Tab-separated table of N, CA, C and O in Angstrom:
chain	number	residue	atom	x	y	z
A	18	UNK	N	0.817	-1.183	0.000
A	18	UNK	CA	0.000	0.000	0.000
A	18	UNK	C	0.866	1.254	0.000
A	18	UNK	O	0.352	2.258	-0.492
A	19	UNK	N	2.193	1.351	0.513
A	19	UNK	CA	2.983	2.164	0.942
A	19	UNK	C	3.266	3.341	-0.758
A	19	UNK	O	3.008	4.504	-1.069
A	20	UNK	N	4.101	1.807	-1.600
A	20	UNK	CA	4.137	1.984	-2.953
A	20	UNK	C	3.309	2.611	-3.717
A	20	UNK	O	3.319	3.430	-4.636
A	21	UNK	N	2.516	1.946	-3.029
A	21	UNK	CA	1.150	2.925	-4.137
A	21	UNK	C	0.717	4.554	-3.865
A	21	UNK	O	0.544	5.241	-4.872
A	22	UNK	N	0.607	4.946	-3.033
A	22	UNK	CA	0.687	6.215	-1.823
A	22	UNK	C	1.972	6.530	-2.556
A	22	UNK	O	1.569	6.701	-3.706
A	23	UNK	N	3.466	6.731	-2.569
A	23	UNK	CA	4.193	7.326	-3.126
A	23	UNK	C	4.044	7.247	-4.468
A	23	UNK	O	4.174	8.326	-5.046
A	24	UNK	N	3.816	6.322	-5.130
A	24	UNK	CA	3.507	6.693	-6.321
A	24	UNK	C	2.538	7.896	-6.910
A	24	UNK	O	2.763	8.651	-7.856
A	25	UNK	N	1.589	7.838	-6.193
A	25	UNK	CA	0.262	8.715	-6.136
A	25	UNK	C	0.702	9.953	-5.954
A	25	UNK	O	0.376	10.876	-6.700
A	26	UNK	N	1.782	10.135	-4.559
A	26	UNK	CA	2.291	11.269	-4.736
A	26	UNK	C	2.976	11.709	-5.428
A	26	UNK	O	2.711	12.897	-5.612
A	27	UNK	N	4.183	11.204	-6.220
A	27	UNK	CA	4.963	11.701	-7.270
A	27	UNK	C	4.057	12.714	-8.419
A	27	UNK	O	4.289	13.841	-8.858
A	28	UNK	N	2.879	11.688	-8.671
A	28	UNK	CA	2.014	12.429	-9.466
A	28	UNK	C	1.318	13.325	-9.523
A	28	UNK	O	0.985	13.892	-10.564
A	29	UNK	N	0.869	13.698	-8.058
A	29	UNK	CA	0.264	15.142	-7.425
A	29	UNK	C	1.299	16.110	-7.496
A	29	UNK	O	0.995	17.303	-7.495
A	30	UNK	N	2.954	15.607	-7.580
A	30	UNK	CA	3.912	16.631	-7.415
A	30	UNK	C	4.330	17.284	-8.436
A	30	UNK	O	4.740	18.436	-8.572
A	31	UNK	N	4.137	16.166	-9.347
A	31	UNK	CA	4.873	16.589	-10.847
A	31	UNK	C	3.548	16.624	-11.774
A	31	UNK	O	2.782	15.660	-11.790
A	32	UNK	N	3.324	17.763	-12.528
A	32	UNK	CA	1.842	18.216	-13.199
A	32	UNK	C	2.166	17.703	-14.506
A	32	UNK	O	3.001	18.341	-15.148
A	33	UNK	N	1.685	16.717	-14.997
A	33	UNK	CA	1.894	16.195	-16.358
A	33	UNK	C	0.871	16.720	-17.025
A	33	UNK	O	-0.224	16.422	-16.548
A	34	UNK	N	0.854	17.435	-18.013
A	34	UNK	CA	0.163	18.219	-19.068
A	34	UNK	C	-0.593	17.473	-19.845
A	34	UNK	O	-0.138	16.331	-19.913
A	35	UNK	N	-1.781	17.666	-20.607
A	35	UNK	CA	-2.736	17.004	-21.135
A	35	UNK	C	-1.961	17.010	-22.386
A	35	UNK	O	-2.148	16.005	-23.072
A	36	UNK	N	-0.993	18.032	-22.949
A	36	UNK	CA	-0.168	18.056	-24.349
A	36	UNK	C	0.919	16.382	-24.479
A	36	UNK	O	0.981	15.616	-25.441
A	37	UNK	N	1.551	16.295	-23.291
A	37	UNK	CA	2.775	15.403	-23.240
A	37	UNK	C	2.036	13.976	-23.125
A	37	UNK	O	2.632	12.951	-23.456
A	38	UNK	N	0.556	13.948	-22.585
A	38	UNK	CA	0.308	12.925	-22.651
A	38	UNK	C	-0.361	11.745	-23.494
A	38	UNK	O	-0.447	10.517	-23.517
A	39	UNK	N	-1.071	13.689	-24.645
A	39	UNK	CA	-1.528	13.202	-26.050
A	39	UNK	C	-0.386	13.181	-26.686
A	39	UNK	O	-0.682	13.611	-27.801
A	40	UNK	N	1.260	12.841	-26.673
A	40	UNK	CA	2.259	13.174	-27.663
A	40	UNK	C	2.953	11.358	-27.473
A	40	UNK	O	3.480	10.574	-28.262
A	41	UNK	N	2.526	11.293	-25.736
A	41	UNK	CA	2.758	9.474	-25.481
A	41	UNK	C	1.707	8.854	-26.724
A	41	UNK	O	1.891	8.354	-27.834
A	42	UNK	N	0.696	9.133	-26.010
A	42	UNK	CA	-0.012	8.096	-27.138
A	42	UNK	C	0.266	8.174	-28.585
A	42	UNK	O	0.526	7.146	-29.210
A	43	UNK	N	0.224	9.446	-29.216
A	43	UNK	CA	0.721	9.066	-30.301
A	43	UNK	C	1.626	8.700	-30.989
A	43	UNK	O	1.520	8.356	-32.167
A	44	UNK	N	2.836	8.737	-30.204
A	44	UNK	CA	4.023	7.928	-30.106
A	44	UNK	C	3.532	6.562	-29.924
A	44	UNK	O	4.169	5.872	-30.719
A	45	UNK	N	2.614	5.746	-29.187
A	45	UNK	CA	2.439	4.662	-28.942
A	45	UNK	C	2.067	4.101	-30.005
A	45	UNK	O	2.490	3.126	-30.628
A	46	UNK	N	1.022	4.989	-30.193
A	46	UNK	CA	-0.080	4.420	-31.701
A	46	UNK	C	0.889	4.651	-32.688
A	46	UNK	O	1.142	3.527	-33.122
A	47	UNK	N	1.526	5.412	-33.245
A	47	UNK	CA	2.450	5.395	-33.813
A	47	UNK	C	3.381	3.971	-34.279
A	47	UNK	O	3.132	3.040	-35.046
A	48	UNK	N	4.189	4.202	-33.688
A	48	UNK	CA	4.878	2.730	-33.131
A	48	UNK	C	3.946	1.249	-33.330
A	48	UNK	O	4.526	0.510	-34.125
A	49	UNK	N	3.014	0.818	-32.949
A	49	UNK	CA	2.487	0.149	-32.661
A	49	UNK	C	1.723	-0.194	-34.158
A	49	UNK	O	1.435	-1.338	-34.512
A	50	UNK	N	1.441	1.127	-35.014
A	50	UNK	CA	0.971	0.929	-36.576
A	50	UNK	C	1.933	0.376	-37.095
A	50	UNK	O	1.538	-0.616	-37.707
A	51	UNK	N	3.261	0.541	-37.182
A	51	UNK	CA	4.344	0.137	-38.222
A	51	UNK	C	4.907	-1.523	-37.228
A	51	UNK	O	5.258	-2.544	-37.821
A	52	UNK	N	4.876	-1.441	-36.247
A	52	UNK	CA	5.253	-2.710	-35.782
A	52	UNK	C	4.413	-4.132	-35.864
A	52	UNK	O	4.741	-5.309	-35.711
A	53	UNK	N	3.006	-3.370	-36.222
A	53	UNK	CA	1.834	-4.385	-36.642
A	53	UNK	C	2.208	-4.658	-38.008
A	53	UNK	O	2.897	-5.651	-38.245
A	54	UNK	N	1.854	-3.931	-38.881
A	54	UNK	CA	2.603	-4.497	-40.159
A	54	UNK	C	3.776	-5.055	-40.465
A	54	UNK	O	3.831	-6.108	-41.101
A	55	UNK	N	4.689	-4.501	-40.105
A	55	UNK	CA	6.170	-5.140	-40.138
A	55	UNK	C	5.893	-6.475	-39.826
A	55	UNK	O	5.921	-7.303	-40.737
A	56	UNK	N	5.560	-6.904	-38.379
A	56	UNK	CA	5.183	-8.184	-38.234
A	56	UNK	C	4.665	-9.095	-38.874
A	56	UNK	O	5.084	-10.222	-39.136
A	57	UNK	N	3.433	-8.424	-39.208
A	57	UNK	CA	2.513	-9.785	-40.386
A	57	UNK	C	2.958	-9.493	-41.406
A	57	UNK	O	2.401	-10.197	-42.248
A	58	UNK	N	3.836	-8.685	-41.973
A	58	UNK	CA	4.771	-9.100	-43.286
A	58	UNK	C	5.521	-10.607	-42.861
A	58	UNK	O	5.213	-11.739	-43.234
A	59	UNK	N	6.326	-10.283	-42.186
A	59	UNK	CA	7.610	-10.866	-41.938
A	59	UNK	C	7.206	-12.237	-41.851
A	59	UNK	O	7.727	-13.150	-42.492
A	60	UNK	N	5.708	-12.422	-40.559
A	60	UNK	CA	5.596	-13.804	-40.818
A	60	UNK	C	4.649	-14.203	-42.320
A	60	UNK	O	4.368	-15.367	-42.607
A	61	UNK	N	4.311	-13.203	-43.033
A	61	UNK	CA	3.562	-13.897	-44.149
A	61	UNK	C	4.938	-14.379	-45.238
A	61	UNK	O	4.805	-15.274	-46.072
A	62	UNK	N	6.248	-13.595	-45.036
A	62	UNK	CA	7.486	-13.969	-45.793
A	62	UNK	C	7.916	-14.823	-45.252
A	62	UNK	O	8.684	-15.446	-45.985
A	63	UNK	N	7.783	-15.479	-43.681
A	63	UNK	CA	8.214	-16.995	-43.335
A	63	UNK	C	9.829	-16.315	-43.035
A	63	UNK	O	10.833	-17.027	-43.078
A	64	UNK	N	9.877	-14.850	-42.734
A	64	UNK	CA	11.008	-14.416	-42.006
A	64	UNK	C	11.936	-14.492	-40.855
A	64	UNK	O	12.739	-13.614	-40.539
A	65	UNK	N	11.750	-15.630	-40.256
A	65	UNK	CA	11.754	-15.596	-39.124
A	65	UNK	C	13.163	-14.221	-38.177
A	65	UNK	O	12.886	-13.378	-37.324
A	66	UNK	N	14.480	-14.510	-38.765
A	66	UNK	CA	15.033	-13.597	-38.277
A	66	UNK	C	14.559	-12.117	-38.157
A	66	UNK	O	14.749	-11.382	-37.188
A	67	UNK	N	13.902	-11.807	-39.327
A	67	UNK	CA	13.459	-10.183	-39.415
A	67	UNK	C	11.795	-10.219	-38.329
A	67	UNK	O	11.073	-9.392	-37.771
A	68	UNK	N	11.827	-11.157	-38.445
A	68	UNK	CA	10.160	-11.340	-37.052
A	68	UNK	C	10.760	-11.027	-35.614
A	68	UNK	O	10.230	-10.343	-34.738
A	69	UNK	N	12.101	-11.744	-35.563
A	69	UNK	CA	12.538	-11.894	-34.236
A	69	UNK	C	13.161	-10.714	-34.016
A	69	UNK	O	12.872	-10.205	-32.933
A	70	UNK	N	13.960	-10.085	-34.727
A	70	UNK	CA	14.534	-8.377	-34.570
A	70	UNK	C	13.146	-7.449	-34.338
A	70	UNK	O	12.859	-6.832	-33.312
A	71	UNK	N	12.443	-7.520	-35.467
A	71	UNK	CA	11.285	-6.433	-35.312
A	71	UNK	C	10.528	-6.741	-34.151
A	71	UNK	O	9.915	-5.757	-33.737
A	72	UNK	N	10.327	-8.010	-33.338
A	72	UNK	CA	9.350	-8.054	-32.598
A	72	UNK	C	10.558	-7.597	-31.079
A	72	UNK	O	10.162	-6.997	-30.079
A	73	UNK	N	11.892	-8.032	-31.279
A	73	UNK	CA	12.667	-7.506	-30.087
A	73	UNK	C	12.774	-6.347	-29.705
A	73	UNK	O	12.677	-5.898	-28.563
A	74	UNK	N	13.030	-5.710	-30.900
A	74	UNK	CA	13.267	-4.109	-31.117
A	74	UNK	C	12.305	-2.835	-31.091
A	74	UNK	O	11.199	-2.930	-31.625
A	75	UNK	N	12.752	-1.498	-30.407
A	75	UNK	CA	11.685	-0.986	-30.152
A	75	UNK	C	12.232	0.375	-30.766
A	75	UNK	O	13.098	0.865	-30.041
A	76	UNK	N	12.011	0.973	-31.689
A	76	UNK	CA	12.886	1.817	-32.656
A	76	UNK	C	11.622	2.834	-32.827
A	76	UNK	O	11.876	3.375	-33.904
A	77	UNK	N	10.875	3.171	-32.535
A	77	UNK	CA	9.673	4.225	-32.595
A	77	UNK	C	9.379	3.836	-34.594
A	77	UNK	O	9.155	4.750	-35.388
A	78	UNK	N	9.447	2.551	-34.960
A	78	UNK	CA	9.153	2.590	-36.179
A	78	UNK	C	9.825	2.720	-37.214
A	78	UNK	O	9.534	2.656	-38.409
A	79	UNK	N	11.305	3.022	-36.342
A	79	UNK	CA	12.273	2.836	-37.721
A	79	UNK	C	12.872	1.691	-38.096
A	79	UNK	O	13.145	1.741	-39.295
A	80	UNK	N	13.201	0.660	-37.578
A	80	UNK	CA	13.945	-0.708	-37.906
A	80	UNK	C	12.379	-1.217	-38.861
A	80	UNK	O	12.603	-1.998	-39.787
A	81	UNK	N	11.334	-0.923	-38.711
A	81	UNK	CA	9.889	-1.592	-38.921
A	81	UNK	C	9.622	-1.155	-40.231
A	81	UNK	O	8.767	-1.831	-40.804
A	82	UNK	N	10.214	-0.008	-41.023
A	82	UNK	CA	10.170	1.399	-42.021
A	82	UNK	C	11.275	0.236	-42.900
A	82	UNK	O	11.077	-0.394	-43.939
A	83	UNK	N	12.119	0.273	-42.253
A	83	UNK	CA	13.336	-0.474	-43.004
A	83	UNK	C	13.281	-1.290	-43.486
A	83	UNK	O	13.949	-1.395	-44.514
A	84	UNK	N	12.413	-2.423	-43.024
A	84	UNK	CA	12.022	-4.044	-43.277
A	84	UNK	C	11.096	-3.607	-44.471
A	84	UNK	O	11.335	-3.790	-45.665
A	85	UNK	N	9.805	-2.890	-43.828
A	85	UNK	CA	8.863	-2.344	-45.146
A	85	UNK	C	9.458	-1.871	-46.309
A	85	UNK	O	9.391	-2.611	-47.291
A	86	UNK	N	10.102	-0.662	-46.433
A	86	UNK	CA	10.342	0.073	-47.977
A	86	UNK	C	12.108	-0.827	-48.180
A	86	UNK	O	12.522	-0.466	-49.281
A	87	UNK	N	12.792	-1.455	-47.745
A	87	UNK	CA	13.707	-2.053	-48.048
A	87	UNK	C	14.358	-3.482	-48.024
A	87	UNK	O	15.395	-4.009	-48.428
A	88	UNK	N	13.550	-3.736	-47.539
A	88	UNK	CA	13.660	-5.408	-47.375
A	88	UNK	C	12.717	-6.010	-48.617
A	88	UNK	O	13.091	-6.478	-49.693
A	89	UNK	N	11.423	-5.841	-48.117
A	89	UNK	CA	9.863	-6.284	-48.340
A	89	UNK	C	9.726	-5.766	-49.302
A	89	UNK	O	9.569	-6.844	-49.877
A	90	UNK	N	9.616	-4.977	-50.185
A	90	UNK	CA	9.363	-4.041	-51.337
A	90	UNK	C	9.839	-4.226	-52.454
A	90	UNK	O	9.209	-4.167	-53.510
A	91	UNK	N	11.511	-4.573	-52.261
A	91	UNK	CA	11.829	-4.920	-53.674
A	91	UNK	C	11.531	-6.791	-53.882
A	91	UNK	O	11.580	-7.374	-54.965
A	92	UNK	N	11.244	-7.407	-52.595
A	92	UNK	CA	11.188	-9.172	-52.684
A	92	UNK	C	9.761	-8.900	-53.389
A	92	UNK	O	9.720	-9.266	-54.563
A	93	UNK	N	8.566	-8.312	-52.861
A	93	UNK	CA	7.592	-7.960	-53.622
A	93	UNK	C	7.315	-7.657	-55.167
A	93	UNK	O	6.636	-8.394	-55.881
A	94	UNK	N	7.781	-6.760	-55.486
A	94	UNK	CA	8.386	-6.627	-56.735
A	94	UNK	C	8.918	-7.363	-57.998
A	94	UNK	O	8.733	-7.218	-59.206
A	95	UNK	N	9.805	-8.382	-57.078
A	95	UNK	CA	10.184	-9.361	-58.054
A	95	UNK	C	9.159	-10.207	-57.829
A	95	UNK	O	8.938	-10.858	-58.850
A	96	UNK	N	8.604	-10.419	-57.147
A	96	UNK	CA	7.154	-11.430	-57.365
A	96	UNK	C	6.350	-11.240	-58.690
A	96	UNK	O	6.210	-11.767	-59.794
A	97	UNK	N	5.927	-10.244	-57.990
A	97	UNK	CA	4.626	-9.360	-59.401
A	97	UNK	C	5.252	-9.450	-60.725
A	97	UNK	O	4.607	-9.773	-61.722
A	98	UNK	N	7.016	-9.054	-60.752
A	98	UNK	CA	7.052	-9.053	-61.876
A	98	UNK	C	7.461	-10.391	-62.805
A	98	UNK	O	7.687	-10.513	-64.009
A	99	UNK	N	7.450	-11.492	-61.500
A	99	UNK	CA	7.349	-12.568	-62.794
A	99	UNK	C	5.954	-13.390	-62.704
A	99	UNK	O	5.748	-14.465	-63.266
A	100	UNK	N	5.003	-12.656	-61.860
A	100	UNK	CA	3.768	-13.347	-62.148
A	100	UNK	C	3.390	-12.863	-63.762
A	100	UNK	O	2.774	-13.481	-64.630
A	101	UNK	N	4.022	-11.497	-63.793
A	101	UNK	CA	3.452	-10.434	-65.056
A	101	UNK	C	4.007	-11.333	-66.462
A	101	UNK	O	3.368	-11.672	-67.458
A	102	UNK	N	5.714	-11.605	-66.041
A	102	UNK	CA	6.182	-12.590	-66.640
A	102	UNK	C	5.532	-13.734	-67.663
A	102	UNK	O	5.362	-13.767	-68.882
A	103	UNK	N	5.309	-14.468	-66.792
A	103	UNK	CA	4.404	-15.775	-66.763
A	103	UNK	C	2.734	-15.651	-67.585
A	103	UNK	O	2.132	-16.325	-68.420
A	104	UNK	N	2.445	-14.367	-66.780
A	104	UNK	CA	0.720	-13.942	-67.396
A	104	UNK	C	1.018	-13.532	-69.023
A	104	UNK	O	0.113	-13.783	-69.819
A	105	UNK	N	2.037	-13.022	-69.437
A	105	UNK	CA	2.491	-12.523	-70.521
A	105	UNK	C	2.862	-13.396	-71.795
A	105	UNK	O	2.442	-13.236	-72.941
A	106	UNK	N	3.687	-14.291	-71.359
A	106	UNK	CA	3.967	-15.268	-72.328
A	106	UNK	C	3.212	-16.266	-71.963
A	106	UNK	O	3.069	-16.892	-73.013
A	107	UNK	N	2.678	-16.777	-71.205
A	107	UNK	CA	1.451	-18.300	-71.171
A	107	UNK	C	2.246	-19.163	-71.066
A	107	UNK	O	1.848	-20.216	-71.565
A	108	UNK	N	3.613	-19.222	-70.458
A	108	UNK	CA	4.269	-20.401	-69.886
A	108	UNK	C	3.456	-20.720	-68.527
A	108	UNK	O	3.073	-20.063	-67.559
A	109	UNK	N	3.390	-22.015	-68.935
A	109	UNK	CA	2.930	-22.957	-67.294
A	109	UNK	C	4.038	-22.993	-66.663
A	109	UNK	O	5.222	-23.119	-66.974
A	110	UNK	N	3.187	-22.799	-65.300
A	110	UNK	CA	4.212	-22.511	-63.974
A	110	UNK	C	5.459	-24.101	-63.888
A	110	UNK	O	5.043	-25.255	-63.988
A	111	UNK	N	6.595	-23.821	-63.736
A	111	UNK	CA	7.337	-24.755	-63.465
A	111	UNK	C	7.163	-25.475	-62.511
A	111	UNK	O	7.006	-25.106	-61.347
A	112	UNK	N	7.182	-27.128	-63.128
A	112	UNK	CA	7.019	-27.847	-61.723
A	112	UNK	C	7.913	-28.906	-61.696
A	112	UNK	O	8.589	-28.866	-62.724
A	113	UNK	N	8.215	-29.818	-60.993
A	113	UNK	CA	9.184	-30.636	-61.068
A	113	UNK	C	8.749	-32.698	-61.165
A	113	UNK	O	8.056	-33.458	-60.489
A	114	UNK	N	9.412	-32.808	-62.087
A	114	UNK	CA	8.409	-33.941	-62.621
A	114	UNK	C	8.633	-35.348	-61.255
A	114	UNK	O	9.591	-35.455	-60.491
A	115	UNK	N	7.603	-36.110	-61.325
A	115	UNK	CA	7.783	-37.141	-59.783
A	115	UNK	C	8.981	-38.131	-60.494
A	115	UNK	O	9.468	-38.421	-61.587
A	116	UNK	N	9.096	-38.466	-58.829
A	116	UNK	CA	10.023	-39.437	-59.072
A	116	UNK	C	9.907	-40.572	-59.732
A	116	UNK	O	8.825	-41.156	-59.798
A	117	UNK	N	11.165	-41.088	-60.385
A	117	UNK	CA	10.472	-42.447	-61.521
A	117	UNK	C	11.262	-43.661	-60.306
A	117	UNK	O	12.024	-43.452	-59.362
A	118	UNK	N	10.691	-44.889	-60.832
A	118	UNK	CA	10.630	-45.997	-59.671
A	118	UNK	C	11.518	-46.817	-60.553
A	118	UNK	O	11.888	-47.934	-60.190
């Protein structure tokens, strides 16, 4: 109970402003937008190292920025552009023939 009572008081002592506390949250929300995505990229890429940094790391959104426009973006990219590839010339997708007995 003691803890709690000084805590209580710290806060009666020190006047935290309604400005600094809308600037937390949006720092939070902030943060918390780019670390959500980053994430379900990473595991929809089966990333695991870049899952385990981004989910360790707490960078206000920049290590999370990095993965997005530089990691993720150009692997993207080369996707699309050989689905475009493929849609273009009417080659069937490569597959690998079964094993013979």
């Amino acid at each position: 109970m003691k803890a709690n009572q000084s805590s209580m008081s710290w806060m009666r002592d020190h006047d935290v402003s309604a400005k600094s506390g809308t600037m937390v949250a949006a720092v939070v929300a902030w943060s918390l937008a780019w670390k959500g995505v980053s994430l379900w990229r990473a595991a929809r890429n089966d990333s695991k190292p870049w899952f385990v940094a981004l989910l360790l790391s707490n960078t206000l959104g920049v290590l999370d920025a990095i993965y997005l426009f530089l990691v993720d973006r150009p692997r993207r990219a080369r996707a699309r552009d050989e689905e475009w590839i493929l849609a273009t010339t009417g080659e069937p997708e490569q597959r690998t023939h079964p094993p013979e007995d």
